[in-house]
CSV table of C-alpha atoms in Angstrom, one decimal:
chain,number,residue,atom,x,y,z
D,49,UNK,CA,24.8,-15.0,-29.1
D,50,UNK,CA,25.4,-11.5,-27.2
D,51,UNK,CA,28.9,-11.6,-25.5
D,52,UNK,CA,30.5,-8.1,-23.5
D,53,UNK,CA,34.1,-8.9,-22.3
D,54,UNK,CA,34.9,-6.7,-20.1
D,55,UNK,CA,39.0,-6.0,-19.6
D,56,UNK,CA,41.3,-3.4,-17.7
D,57,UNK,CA,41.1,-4.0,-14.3
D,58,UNK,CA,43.3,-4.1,-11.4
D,59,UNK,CA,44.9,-2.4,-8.9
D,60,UNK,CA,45.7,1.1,-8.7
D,61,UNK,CA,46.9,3.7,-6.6
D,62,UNK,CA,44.4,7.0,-5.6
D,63,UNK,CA,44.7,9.8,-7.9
D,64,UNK,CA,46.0,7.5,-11.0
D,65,UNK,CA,43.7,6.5,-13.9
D,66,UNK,CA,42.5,3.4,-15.8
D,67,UNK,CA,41.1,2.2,-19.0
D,68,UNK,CA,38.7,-0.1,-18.9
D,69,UNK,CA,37.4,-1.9,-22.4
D,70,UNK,CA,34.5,-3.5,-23.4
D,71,UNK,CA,34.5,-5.9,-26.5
D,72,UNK,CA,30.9,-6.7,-27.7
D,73,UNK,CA,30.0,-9.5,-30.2
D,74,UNK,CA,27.0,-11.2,-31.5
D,75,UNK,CA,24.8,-8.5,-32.4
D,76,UNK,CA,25.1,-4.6,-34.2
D,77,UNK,CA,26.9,-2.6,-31.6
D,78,UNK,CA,26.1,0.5,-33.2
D,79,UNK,CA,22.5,0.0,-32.9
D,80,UNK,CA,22.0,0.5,-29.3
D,81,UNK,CA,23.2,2.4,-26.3
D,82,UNK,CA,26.1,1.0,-23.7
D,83,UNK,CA,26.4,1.7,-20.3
D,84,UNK,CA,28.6,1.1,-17.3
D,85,UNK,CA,27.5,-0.3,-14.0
D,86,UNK,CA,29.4,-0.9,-11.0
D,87,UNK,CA,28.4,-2.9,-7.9
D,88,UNK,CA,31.0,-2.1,-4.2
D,89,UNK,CA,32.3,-5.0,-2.7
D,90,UNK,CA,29.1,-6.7,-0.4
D,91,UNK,CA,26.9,-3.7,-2.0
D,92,UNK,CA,24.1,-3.0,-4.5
D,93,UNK,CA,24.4,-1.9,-7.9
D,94,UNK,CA,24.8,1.5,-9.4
D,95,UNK,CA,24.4,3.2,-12.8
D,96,UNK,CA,27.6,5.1,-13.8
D,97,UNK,CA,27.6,6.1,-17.2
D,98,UNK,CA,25.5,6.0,-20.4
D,99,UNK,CA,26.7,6.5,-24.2
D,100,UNK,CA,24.1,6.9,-27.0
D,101,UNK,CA,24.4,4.6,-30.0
D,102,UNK,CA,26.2,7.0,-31.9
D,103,UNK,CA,28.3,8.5,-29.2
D,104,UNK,CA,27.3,11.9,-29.7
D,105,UNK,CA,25.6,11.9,-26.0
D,106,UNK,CA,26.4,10.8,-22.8
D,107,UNK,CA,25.3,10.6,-19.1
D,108,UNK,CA,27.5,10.5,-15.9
D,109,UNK,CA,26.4,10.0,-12.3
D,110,UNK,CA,27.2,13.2,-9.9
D,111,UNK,CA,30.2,11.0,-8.0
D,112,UNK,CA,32.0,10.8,-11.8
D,113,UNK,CA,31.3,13.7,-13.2
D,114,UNK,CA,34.3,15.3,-14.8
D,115,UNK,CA,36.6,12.3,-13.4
D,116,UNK,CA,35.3,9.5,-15.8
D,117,UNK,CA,34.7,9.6,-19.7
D,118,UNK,CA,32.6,7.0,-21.2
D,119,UNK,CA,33.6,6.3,-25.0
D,120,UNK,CA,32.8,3.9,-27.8
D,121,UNK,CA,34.4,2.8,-31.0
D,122,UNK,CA,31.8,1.8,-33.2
D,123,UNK,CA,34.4,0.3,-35.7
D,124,UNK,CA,36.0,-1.8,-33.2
D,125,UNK,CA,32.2,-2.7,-31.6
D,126,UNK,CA,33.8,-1.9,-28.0
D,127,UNK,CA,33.0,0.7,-25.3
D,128,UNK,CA,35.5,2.4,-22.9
D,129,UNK,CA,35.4,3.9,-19.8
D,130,UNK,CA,38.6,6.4,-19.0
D,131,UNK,CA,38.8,7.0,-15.3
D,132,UNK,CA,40.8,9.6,-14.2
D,133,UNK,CA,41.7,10.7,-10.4
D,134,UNK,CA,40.4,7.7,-8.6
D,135,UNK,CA,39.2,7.4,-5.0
D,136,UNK,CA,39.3,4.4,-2.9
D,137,UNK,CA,35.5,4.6,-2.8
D,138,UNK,CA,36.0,3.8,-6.8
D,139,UNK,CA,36.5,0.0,-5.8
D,140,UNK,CA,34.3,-2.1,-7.6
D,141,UNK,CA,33.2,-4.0,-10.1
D,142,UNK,CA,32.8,-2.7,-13.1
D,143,UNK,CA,29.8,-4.1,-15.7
D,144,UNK,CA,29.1,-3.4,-19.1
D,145,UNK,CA,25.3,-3.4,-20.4
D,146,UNK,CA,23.7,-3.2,-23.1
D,147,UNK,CA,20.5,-0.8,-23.9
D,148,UNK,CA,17.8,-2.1,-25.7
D,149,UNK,CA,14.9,0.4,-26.0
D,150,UNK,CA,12.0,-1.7,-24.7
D,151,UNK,CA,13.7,-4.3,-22.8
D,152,UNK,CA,16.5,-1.9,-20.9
D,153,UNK,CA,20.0,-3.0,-19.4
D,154,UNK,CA,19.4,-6.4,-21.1
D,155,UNK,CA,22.5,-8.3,-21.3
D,156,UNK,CA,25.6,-7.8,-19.3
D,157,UNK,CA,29.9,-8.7,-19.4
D,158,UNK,CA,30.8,-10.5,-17.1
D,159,UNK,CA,32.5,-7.5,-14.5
D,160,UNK,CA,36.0,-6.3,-14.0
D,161,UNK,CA,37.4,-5.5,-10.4
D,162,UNK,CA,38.8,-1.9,-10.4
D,163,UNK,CA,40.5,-2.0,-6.5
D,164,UNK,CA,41.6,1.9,-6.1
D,165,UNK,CA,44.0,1.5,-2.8
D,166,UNK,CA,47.7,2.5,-1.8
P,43,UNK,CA,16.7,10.0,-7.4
P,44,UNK,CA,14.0,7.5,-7.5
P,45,UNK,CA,14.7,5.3,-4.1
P,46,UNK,CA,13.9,1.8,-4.1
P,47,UNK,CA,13.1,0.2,-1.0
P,48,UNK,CA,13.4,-4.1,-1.6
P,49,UNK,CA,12.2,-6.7,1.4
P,50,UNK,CA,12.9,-8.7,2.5
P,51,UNK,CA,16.6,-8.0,2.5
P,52,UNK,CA,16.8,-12.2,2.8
P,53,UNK,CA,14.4,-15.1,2.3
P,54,UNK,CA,14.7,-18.5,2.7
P,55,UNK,CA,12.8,-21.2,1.4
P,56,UNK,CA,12.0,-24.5,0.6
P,57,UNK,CA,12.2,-26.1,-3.2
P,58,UNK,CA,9.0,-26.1,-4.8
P,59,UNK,CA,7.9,-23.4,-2.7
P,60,UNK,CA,5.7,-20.5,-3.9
P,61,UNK,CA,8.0,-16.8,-3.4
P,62,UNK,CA,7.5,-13.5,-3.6
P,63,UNK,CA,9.7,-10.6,-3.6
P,64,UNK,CA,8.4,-7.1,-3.0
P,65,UNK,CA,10.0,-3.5,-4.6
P,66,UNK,CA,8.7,-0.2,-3.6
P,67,UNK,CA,9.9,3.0,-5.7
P,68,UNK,CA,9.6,6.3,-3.8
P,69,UNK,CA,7.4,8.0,-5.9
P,70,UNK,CA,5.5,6.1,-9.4
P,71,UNK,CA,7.2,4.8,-12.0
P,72,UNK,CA,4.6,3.9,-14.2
P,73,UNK,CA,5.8,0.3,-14.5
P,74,UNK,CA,9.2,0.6,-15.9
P,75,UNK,CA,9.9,-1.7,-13.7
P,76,UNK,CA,12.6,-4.4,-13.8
P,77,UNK,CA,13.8,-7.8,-11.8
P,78,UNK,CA,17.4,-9.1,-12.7
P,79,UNK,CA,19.1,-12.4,-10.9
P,80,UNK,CA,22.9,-12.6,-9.7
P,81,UNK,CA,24.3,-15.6,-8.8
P,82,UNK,CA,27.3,-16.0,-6.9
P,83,UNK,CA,30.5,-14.5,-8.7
P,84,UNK,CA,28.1,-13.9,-11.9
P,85,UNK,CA,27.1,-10.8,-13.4
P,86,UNK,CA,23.1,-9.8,-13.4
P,87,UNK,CA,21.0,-11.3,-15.9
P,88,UNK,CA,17.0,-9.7,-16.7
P,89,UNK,CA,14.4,-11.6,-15.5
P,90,UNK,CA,11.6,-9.5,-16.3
P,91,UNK,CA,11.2,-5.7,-17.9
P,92,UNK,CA,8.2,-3.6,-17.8
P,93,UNK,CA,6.8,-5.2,-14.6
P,94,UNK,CA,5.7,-8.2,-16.4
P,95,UNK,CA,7.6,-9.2,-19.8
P,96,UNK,CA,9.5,-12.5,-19.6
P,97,UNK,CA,13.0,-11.4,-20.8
P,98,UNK,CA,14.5,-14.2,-23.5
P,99,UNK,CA,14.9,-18.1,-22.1
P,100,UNK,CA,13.6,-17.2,-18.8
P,101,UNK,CA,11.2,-20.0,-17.3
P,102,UNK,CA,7.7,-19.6,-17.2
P,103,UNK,CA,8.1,-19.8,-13.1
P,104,UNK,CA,8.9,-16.2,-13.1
P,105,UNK,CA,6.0,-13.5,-13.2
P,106,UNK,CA,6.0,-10.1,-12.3
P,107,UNK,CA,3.5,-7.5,-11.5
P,108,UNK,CA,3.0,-4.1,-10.1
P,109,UNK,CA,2.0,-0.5,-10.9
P,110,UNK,CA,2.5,2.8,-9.7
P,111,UNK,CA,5.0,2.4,-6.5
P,112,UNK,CA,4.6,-1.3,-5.7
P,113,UNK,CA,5.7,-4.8,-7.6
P,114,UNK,CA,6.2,-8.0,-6.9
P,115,UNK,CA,8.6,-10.6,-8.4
P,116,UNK,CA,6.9,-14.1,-7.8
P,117,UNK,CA,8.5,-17.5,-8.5
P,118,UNK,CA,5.9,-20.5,-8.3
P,119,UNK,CA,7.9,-23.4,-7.7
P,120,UNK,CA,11.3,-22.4,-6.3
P,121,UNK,CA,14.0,-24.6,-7.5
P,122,UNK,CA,17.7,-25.1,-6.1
P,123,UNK,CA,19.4,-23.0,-9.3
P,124,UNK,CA,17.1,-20.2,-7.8
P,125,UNK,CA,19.2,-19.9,-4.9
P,126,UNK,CA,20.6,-15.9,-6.1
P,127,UNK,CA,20.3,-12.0,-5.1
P,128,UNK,CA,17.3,-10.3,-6.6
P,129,UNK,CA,17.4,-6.7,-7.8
P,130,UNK,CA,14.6,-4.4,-8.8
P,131,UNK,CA,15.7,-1.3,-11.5
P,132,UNK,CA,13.5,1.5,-12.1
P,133,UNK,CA,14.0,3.1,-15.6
P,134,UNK,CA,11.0,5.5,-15.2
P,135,UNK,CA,13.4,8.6,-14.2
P,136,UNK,CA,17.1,9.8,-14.6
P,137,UNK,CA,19.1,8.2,-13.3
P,138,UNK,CA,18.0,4.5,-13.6
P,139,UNK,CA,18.5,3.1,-9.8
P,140,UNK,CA,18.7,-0.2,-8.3
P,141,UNK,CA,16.6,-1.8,-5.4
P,142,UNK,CA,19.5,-3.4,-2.6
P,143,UNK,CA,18.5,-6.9,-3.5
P,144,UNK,CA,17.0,-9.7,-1.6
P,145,UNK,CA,18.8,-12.4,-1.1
P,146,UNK,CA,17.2,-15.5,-1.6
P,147,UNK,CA,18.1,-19.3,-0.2
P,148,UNK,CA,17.0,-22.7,-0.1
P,149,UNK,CA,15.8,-23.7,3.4
């Protein structure tokens, strides 16, 4: 069975960084490509980042660009996402996915809240 | 971006009720074309890729179709553990974006 358990979250002040993890099990984590997707309190959901199966390429939306790094350790079959100088516009919650080439974003962790406030 | 435009924004309906949920992408996206569920509290779970492939353990009262800008997420016989958001993905173009959901309840 696919699980992603997603850990890290919590509250933190603007400007500070967090670590969130993602611990896959259940199927060849270096086999596909991750991703992170975060959904705003009451709002829709949105693509953050991307990481290749191999880690040698990855994708950021605009609003993380150069404040978020998406990693993976292949070893430990879990994905990271390092998020540096957060914004109060940064609160949400934060989903793993999993890539599969035909099928897409298809299974999911469960979320983590990242609330970025004072 | 690829903008994707879902209505209704909420339904309600009755069990065993036929439903269908509309997404329109702002330009085409050649069918790649997905529908995930999210209950209350739960993350997302695939429905359907491709416009119309059933993803794993789905029931067979899910269908999609669609082309070019336009699809449609029907359920034939609504049941109570329907009661969910619905969101439409487009993976056509970089970056993949999400469809605002429809929110769907029993009447």
């Amino acid at each position: 069975e696919v699980q992603l358990v997603e850990s890290g979250g919590g509250l933190v002040q603007p400007g500070r960084s967090m670590k969130l993890s993602c611990a896959a099990s259940g199927f060849t984590f270096n086999n596909y490509d991750m991703a992170w997707v975060c959904q705003a309190p009451k709002k829709g959901l949105e693509w953050v980042a991307t990481i290749s199966y191999d880690g040698s390429s990855t994708y950021y939306r605009d609003s993380v660009k150069g404040r978020f790094t998406i990693s993976r350790d292949n070893a430990k079959s879990t994905l990271y996402l390092q998020m540096d100088s957060l914004r109060s516009e940064d609160t949400a919650t934060y989903y793993c996915a999993r890539s599969e080439l035909i099928a897409g974003w298809d299974y999911w962790g469960q979320g983590v809240m990242v609330t970025v406030s004072s | 971006d690829i903008q994707m435009t879902q209505s209704p924004s909420f339904l309600s309906a009755s069990v065993g009720e036929r439903v269908t949920l509309s997404c329109k992408a702002s330009q085409n996206i050649n069918k790649y074309l997905d529908w995930y569920q999210q209950k209350l509290g739960e993350a997302p779970k695939l429905l359907i890729y491709n416009t119309n492939n059933l993803h794993t353990g789905i029931p067979s009262r899910f269908s999609g179709s669609g082309s070019g800008t336009d699809y449609t997420l029907t359920i034939s016989s609504l049941q109570p553990e329907d009661v969910a958001t619905y969101f439409c993905l487009q993976r056509n173009s970089w970056p993949d974006t999400f469809g605002a959901g429809t929110k769907l309840e029993l009447k």
